[in-house]
Amino acid sequence: MFLALRDLRFARGRFALMGAVVALIAVLGVLLSGLASGLADAGISGLRALPVTHLAFDEKATSEQFSRSTVEQEDWKAWSGTRGVERAEPFGNTLVNAQVTHGAEKGEQVDLAVFGMAPGSPPGAQPQQR
């Protein structure tokens, strides 16, 4: 303990510098975790905005990306007959790049998420009566 206190007294600058580096690394970690959380949330914001309570994915998908999941027609039709399920509909999505052709930002590149649904099943549609 005596040696530590003596080092702190005689090498204040070195300890202040090490403390500042540790503090900056901690701030950097907080900033990066916030950025990663925001990017992940932005990536699924379209799905969160859908008026649904559950989404089903294929358990055999080759990656953690839900866009690679394929649910067969007989599966979602079987789910629609399950007790407690008001409605089961096919749903597809893909990410695309596009270019603005009209307006002030003409020529600007944009990223889009395209959602595909069966005719007659728009987001917010009322459940069918049985």
Short mmCIF file of N, CA and C in Angstrom, two decimals:
data_model
loop_
_atom_site.label_atom_id
_atom_site.label_comp_id
_atom_site.label_asym_id
_atom_site.label_seq_id
_atom_site.Cartn_x
_atom_site.Cartn_y
_atom_site.Cartn_z
N MET A 1 0.83 -1.18 0.00
CA MET A 1 0.00 0.00 0.00
C MET A 1 0.88 1.25 0.00
N PHE A 2 1.98 1.20 0.75
CA PHE A 2 2.88 2.36 0.81
C PHE A 2 3.45 2.68 -0.57
N LEU A 3 3.84 1.63 -1.33
CA LEU A 3 4.41 1.85 -2.66
C LEU A 3 3.36 2.45 -3.61
N ALA A 4 2.13 1.99 -3.51
CA ALA A 4 1.08 2.51 -4.38
C ALA A 4 0.82 3.98 -4.09
N LEU A 5 0.75 4.34 -2.83
CA LEU A 5 0.53 5.75 -2.47
C LEU A 5 1.70 6.62 -2.90
N ARG A 6 2.91 6.10 -2.76
CA ARG A 6 4.08 6.86 -3.19
C ARG A 6 4.09 7.06 -4.71
N ASP A 7 3.72 6.01 -5.46
CA ASP A 7 3.64 6.13 -6.92
C ASP A 7 2.58 7.15 -7.31
N LEU A 8 1.45 7.13 -6.63
CA LEU A 8 0.39 8.10 -6.94
C LEU A 8 0.87 9.54 -6.68
N ARG A 9 1.63 9.74 -5.65
CA ARG A 9 2.12 11.09 -5.30
C ARG A 9 3.16 11.59 -6.31
N PHE A 10 4.07 10.73 -6.73
CA PHE A 10 5.17 11.18 -7.58
C PHE A 10 4.88 11.08 -9.08
N ALA A 11 3.89 10.29 -9.46
CA ALA A 11 3.59 10.13 -10.88
C ALA A 11 2.13 10.48 -11.16
N ARG A 12 1.71 11.65 -10.73
CA ARG A 12 0.31 12.08 -10.90
C ARG A 12 -0.07 12.14 -12.38
N GLY A 13 0.80 12.66 -13.21
CA GLY A 13 0.50 12.80 -14.64
C GLY A 13 0.25 11.47 -15.31
N ARG A 14 1.09 10.49 -14.99
CA ARG A 14 0.93 9.17 -15.59
C ARG A 14 -0.40 8.54 -15.19
N PHE A 15 -0.78 8.63 -13.92
CA PHE A 15 -2.04 8.07 -13.46
C PHE A 15 -3.23 8.84 -14.02
N ALA A 16 -3.11 10.14 -14.16
CA ALA A 16 -4.18 10.94 -14.76
C ALA A 16 -4.36 10.54 -16.23
N LEU A 17 -3.25 10.33 -16.93
CA LEU A 17 -3.32 9.93 -18.32
C LEU A 17 -3.96 8.54 -18.45
N MET A 18 -3.57 7.60 -17.61
CA MET A 18 -4.16 6.26 -17.66
C MET A 18 -5.65 6.31 -17.32
N GLY A 19 -6.02 7.13 -16.35
CA GLY A 19 -7.44 7.28 -15.99
C GLY A 19 -8.24 7.88 -17.13
N ALA A 20 -7.66 8.87 -17.83
CA ALA A 20 -8.34 9.48 -18.96
C ALA A 20 -8.53 8.49 -20.10
N VAL A 21 -7.52 7.66 -20.35
CA VAL A 21 -7.64 6.66 -21.41
C VAL A 21 -8.73 5.65 -21.07
N VAL A 22 -8.77 5.20 -19.84
CA VAL A 22 -9.82 4.25 -19.43
C VAL A 22 -11.19 4.90 -19.55
N ALA A 23 -11.33 6.15 -19.16
CA ALA A 23 -12.61 6.86 -19.27
C ALA A 23 -13.02 7.02 -20.73
N LEU A 24 -12.09 7.36 -21.61
CA LEU A 24 -12.41 7.50 -23.03
C LEU A 24 -12.83 6.17 -23.66
N ILE A 25 -12.18 5.10 -23.27
CA ILE A 25 -12.56 3.77 -23.77
C ILE A 25 -13.97 3.42 -23.30
N ALA A 26 -14.29 3.75 -22.06
CA ALA A 26 -15.64 3.48 -21.55
C ALA A 26 -16.68 4.29 -22.31
N VAL A 27 -16.40 5.56 -22.58
CA VAL A 27 -17.32 6.40 -23.35
C VAL A 27 -17.48 5.86 -24.77
N LEU A 28 -16.39 5.43 -25.38
CA LEU A 28 -16.44 4.85 -26.72
C LEU A 28 -17.31 3.60 -26.73
N GLY A 29 -17.19 2.76 -25.72
CA GLY A 29 -18.02 1.55 -25.63
C GLY A 29 -19.49 1.89 -25.52
N VAL A 30 -19.83 2.90 -24.72
CA VAL A 30 -21.23 3.31 -24.59
C VAL A 30 -21.75 3.85 -25.91
N LEU A 31 -20.98 4.68 -26.59
CA LEU A 31 -21.41 5.25 -27.87
C LEU A 31 -21.61 4.17 -28.92
N LEU A 32 -20.68 3.22 -29.00
CA LEU A 32 -20.81 2.17 -30.00
C LEU A 32 -21.98 1.23 -29.71
N SER A 33 -22.24 0.95 -28.45
CA SER A 33 -23.39 0.09 -28.14
C SER A 33 -24.69 0.81 -28.46
N GLY A 34 -24.76 2.12 -28.24
CA GLY A 34 -25.95 2.88 -28.61
C GLY A 34 -26.14 2.91 -30.11
N LEU A 35 -25.06 3.08 -30.85
CA LEU A 35 -25.13 3.08 -32.32
C LEU A 35 -25.60 1.72 -32.84
N ALA A 36 -25.04 0.66 -32.31
CA ALA A 36 -25.43 -0.69 -32.75
C ALA A 36 -26.90 -0.95 -32.43
N SER A 37 -27.35 -0.53 -31.27
CA SER A 37 -28.75 -0.72 -30.89
C SER A 37 -29.68 0.06 -31.82
N GLY A 38 -29.31 1.28 -32.14
CA GLY A 38 -30.12 2.10 -33.04
C GLY A 38 -30.17 1.52 -34.44
N LEU A 39 -29.05 1.02 -34.94
CA LEU A 39 -29.03 0.41 -36.28
C LEU A 39 -29.87 -0.86 -36.32
N ALA A 40 -29.79 -1.65 -35.28
CA ALA A 40 -30.60 -2.88 -35.23
C ALA A 40 -32.08 -2.54 -35.17
N ASP A 41 -32.44 -1.52 -34.40
CA ASP A 41 -33.83 -1.11 -34.29
C ASP A 41 -34.34 -0.56 -35.62
N ALA A 42 -33.50 0.20 -36.31
CA ALA A 42 -33.91 0.75 -37.61
C ALA A 42 -34.11 -0.36 -38.63
N GLY A 43 -33.35 -1.43 -38.51
CA GLY A 43 -33.46 -2.54 -39.45
C GLY A 43 -34.76 -3.31 -39.32
N ILE A 44 -35.39 -3.29 -38.16
CA ILE A 44 -36.62 -4.04 -37.96
C ILE A 44 -37.82 -3.13 -37.69
N SER A 45 -37.67 -1.83 -37.88
CA SER A 45 -38.76 -0.90 -37.57
C SER A 45 -39.98 -1.15 -38.45
N GLY A 46 -39.77 -1.57 -39.70
CA GLY A 46 -40.90 -1.88 -40.57
C GLY A 46 -41.70 -3.06 -40.05
N LEU A 47 -41.02 -4.06 -39.55
CA LEU A 47 -41.72 -5.22 -38.99
C LEU A 47 -42.44 -4.86 -37.70
N ARG A 48 -41.84 -4.01 -36.90
CA ARG A 48 -42.49 -3.61 -35.65
C ARG A 48 -43.74 -2.80 -35.91
N ALA A 49 -43.80 -2.10 -37.04
CA ALA A 49 -44.95 -1.26 -37.36
C ALA A 49 -46.13 -2.07 -37.90
N LEU A 50 -45.92 -3.33 -38.25
CA LEU A 50 -47.01 -4.15 -38.76
C LEU A 50 -48.03 -4.42 -37.66
N PRO A 51 -49.32 -4.42 -38.02
CA PRO A 51 -50.37 -4.66 -37.01
C PRO A 51 -50.57 -6.16 -36.77
N VAL A 52 -49.51 -6.84 -36.33
CA VAL A 52 -49.58 -8.28 -36.07
C VAL A 52 -49.04 -8.54 -34.67
N THR A 53 -49.41 -9.70 -34.14
CA THR A 53 -48.90 -10.07 -32.83
C THR A 53 -47.77 -11.09 -32.92
N HIS A 54 -47.75 -11.88 -34.01
CA HIS A 54 -46.73 -12.92 -34.17
C HIS A 54 -46.31 -13.03 -35.63
N LEU A 55 -45.07 -13.40 -35.84
CA LEU A 55 -44.54 -13.75 -37.16
C LEU A 55 -43.90 -15.12 -37.04
N ALA A 56 -44.09 -15.96 -38.04
CA ALA A 56 -43.53 -17.31 -38.02
C ALA A 56 -42.44 -17.42 -39.07
N PHE A 57 -41.35 -18.10 -38.72
CA PHE A 57 -40.22 -18.28 -39.62
C PHE A 57 -39.89 -19.77 -39.72
N ASP A 58 -39.25 -20.12 -40.80
CA ASP A 58 -38.81 -21.49 -41.02
C ASP A 58 -37.62 -21.79 -40.12
N GLU A 59 -37.68 -22.90 -39.39
CA GLU A 59 -36.58 -23.24 -38.49
C GLU A 59 -35.35 -23.73 -39.24
N LYS A 60 -35.50 -24.07 -40.52
CA LYS A 60 -34.37 -24.56 -41.30
C LYS A 60 -33.68 -23.44 -42.10
N ALA A 61 -33.97 -22.20 -41.80
CA ALA A 61 -33.33 -21.09 -42.52
C ALA A 61 -31.81 -21.20 -42.35
N THR A 62 -31.06 -20.86 -43.39
CA THR A 62 -29.61 -21.06 -43.37
C THR A 62 -28.86 -19.96 -42.63
N SER A 63 -29.55 -18.96 -42.19
CA SER A 63 -28.88 -17.85 -41.52
C SER A 63 -29.84 -17.27 -40.50
N GLU A 64 -29.35 -16.32 -39.73
CA GLU A 64 -30.21 -15.65 -38.77
C GLU A 64 -31.05 -14.57 -39.44
N GLN A 65 -30.90 -14.39 -40.73
CA GLN A 65 -31.68 -13.39 -41.45
C GLN A 65 -33.06 -13.95 -41.74
N PHE A 66 -34.09 -13.25 -41.29
CA PHE A 66 -35.44 -13.74 -41.49
C PHE A 66 -35.84 -13.72 -42.95
N SER A 67 -35.17 -12.94 -43.78
CA SER A 67 -35.53 -12.88 -45.19
C SER A 67 -35.21 -14.18 -45.93
N ARG A 68 -34.41 -15.05 -45.35
CA ARG A 68 -34.10 -16.35 -45.96
C ARG A 68 -35.06 -17.44 -45.52
N SER A 69 -35.98 -17.11 -44.65
CA SER A 69 -36.94 -18.09 -44.15
C SER A 69 -38.04 -18.33 -45.18
N THR A 70 -38.40 -19.58 -45.37
CA THR A 70 -39.47 -19.94 -46.30
C THR A 70 -40.45 -20.85 -45.56
N VAL A 71 -41.68 -20.39 -45.45
CA VAL A 71 -42.74 -21.17 -44.81
C VAL A 71 -43.66 -21.66 -45.91
N GLU A 72 -43.88 -22.95 -45.97
CA GLU A 72 -44.69 -23.55 -47.02
C GLU A 72 -46.17 -23.24 -46.82
N GLN A 73 -46.93 -23.30 -47.92
CA GLN A 73 -48.34 -22.95 -47.91
C GLN A 73 -49.15 -23.83 -46.95
N GLU A 74 -48.86 -25.12 -46.94
CA GLU A 74 -49.63 -25.99 -46.04
C GLU A 74 -49.37 -25.66 -44.57
N ASP A 75 -48.17 -25.14 -44.25
CA ASP A 75 -47.87 -24.78 -42.87
C ASP A 75 -48.70 -23.59 -42.41
N TRP A 76 -48.69 -22.51 -43.20
CA TRP A 76 -49.45 -21.34 -42.73
C TRP A 76 -50.94 -21.56 -42.81
N LYS A 77 -51.39 -22.42 -43.72
CA LYS A 77 -52.82 -22.74 -43.73
C LYS A 77 -53.19 -23.55 -42.50
N ALA A 78 -52.31 -24.45 -42.08
CA ALA A 78 -52.57 -25.22 -40.85
C ALA A 78 -52.59 -24.29 -39.64
N TRP A 79 -51.69 -23.31 -39.61
CA TRP A 79 -51.67 -22.36 -38.48
C TRP A 79 -52.95 -21.53 -38.44
N SER A 80 -53.52 -21.23 -39.61
CA SER A 80 -54.73 -20.41 -39.61
C SER A 80 -55.90 -21.13 -38.96
N GLY A 81 -55.85 -22.47 -38.94
CA GLY A 81 -56.91 -23.24 -38.30
C GLY A 81 -56.66 -23.54 -36.84
N THR A 82 -55.53 -23.10 -36.31
CA THR A 82 -55.19 -23.35 -34.92
C THR A 82 -56.05 -22.49 -33.99
N ARG A 83 -56.46 -23.05 -32.86
CA ARG A 83 -57.26 -22.32 -31.88
C ARG A 83 -56.51 -21.09 -31.40
N GLY A 84 -57.18 -19.96 -31.39
CA GLY A 84 -56.58 -18.71 -30.92
C GLY A 84 -55.97 -17.87 -32.03
N VAL A 85 -55.83 -18.44 -33.22
CA VAL A 85 -55.28 -17.70 -34.35
C VAL A 85 -56.44 -17.13 -35.15
N GLU A 86 -56.51 -15.80 -35.22
CA GLU A 86 -57.58 -15.15 -35.96
C GLU A 86 -57.33 -15.18 -37.47
N ARG A 87 -56.03 -15.03 -37.83
CA ARG A 87 -55.71 -14.95 -39.24
C ARG A 87 -54.24 -15.30 -39.45
N ALA A 88 -53.97 -16.10 -40.47
CA ALA A 88 -52.60 -16.41 -40.86
C ALA A 88 -52.47 -16.12 -42.35
N GLU A 89 -51.51 -15.31 -42.71
CA GLU A 89 -51.35 -14.90 -44.10
C GLU A 89 -49.88 -15.05 -44.50
N PRO A 90 -49.63 -15.34 -45.79
CA PRO A 90 -48.23 -15.36 -46.26
C PRO A 90 -47.68 -13.94 -46.31
N PHE A 91 -46.40 -13.83 -46.07
CA PHE A 91 -45.76 -12.52 -46.02
C PHE A 91 -44.34 -12.68 -46.54
N GLY A 92 -43.91 -11.77 -47.37
CA GLY A 92 -42.55 -11.82 -47.88
C GLY A 92 -41.91 -10.44 -47.81
N ASN A 93 -40.62 -10.42 -47.75
CA ASN A 93 -39.93 -9.13 -47.74
C ASN A 93 -38.56 -9.27 -48.39
N THR A 94 -38.06 -8.16 -48.87
CA THR A 94 -36.72 -8.12 -49.43
C THR A 94 -36.20 -6.69 -49.32
N LEU A 95 -34.90 -6.55 -49.34
CA LEU A 95 -34.27 -5.23 -49.30
C LEU A 95 -33.78 -4.92 -50.70
N VAL A 96 -34.04 -3.70 -51.17
CA VAL A 96 -33.65 -3.30 -52.52
C VAL A 96 -33.02 -1.91 -52.49
N ASN A 97 -32.29 -1.61 -53.53
CA ASN A 97 -31.74 -0.27 -53.73
C ASN A 97 -32.50 0.37 -54.88
N ALA A 98 -32.76 1.67 -54.78
CA ALA A 98 -33.49 2.38 -55.83
C ALA A 98 -32.88 3.76 -56.02
N GLN A 99 -33.29 4.42 -57.09
CA GLN A 99 -32.82 5.76 -57.37
C GLN A 99 -34.03 6.67 -57.55
N VAL A 100 -34.00 7.83 -56.90
CA VAL A 100 -35.10 8.79 -56.98
C VAL A 100 -35.14 9.35 -58.40
N THR A 101 -36.33 9.32 -59.02
CA THR A 101 -36.45 9.81 -60.40
C THR A 101 -37.20 11.13 -60.50
N HIS A 102 -37.93 11.53 -59.47
CA HIS A 102 -38.67 12.78 -59.48
C HIS A 102 -38.45 13.53 -58.17
N GLY A 103 -38.53 14.84 -58.20
CA GLY A 103 -38.45 15.62 -56.98
C GLY A 103 -37.10 16.26 -56.79
N ALA A 104 -36.94 16.87 -55.62
CA ALA A 104 -35.74 17.64 -55.32
C ALA A 104 -34.49 16.76 -55.22
N GLU A 105 -34.63 15.52 -54.77
CA GLU A 105 -33.49 14.63 -54.59
C GLU A 105 -33.28 13.72 -55.80
N LYS A 106 -33.62 14.17 -56.98
CA LYS A 106 -33.52 13.33 -58.18
C LYS A 106 -32.10 12.79 -58.34
N GLY A 107 -32.00 11.49 -58.57
CA GLY A 107 -30.70 10.85 -58.73
C GLY A 107 -30.13 10.29 -57.45
N GLU A 108 -30.73 10.58 -56.31
CA GLU A 108 -30.22 10.09 -55.02
C GLU A 108 -30.52 8.61 -54.87
N GLN A 109 -29.58 7.85 -54.31
CA GLN A 109 -29.76 6.43 -54.05
C GLN A 109 -30.47 6.25 -52.71
N VAL A 110 -31.45 5.35 -52.67
CA VAL A 110 -32.18 5.08 -51.43
C VAL A 110 -32.26 3.57 -51.22
N ASP A 111 -32.33 3.15 -49.98
CA ASP A 111 -32.51 1.75 -49.62
C ASP A 111 -33.97 1.56 -49.21
N LEU A 112 -34.58 0.51 -49.71
CA LEU A 112 -35.99 0.25 -49.44
C LEU A 112 -36.18 -1.16 -48.91
N ALA A 113 -37.17 -1.31 -48.04
CA ALA A 113 -37.62 -2.64 -47.62
C ALA A 113 -38.97 -2.86 -48.27
N VAL A 114 -39.08 -3.88 -49.10
CA VAL A 114 -40.32 -4.16 -49.82
C VAL A 114 -41.01 -5.34 -49.14
N PHE A 115 -42.26 -5.12 -48.74
CA PHE A 115 -43.06 -6.16 -48.11
C PHE A 115 -44.09 -6.64 -49.11
N GLY A 116 -44.25 -7.95 -49.22
CA GLY A 116 -45.25 -8.51 -50.12
C GLY A 116 -46.26 -9.34 -49.35
N MET A 117 -47.54 -9.11 -49.66
CA MET A 117 -48.62 -9.84 -49.01
C MET A 117 -49.63 -10.28 -50.06
N ALA A 118 -50.42 -11.24 -49.75
CA ALA A 118 -51.45 -11.73 -50.66
C ALA A 118 -52.50 -10.64 -50.88
N PRO A 119 -53.11 -10.61 -52.07
CA PRO A 119 -54.20 -9.64 -52.31
C PRO A 119 -55.31 -9.81 -51.29
N GLY A 120 -55.82 -8.70 -50.81
CA GLY A 120 -56.89 -8.74 -49.81
C GLY A 120 -56.39 -8.86 -48.39
N SER A 121 -55.09 -8.85 -48.18
CA SER A 121 -54.57 -8.91 -46.81
C SER A 121 -53.61 -7.74 -46.56
N PRO A 122 -54.10 -6.51 -46.70
CA PRO A 122 -53.21 -5.37 -46.46
C PRO A 122 -52.95 -5.19 -44.97
N PRO A 123 -51.90 -4.49 -44.62
CA PRO A 123 -51.65 -4.22 -43.21
C PRO A 123 -52.85 -3.50 -42.61
N GLY A 124 -53.26 -3.95 -41.47
CA GLY A 124 -54.40 -3.31 -40.80
C GLY A 124 -55.74 -3.86 -41.22
N ALA A 125 -55.77 -4.88 -42.10
CA ALA A 125 -57.04 -5.46 -42.54
C ALA A 125 -57.72 -6.14 -41.34
N GLN A 126 -59.00 -6.10 -41.34
CA GLN A 126 -59.76 -6.73 -40.26
C GLN A 126 -59.72 -8.25 -40.41
N PRO A 127 -59.66 -8.98 -39.31
CA PRO A 127 -59.67 -10.44 -39.40
C PRO A 127 -60.96 -10.95 -40.03
N GLN A 128 -60.86 -12.03 -40.79
CA GLN A 128 -62.05 -12.61 -41.42
C GLN A 128 -62.92 -13.28 -40.36
N GLN A 129 -64.22 -13.15 -40.53
CA GLN A 129 -65.17 -13.80 -39.61
C GLN A 129 -65.29 -15.27 -39.99
N ARG A 130 -65.33 -16.14 -39.00
CA ARG A 130 -65.47 -17.58 -39.26
C ARG A 130 -66.88 -18.02 -39.06
#
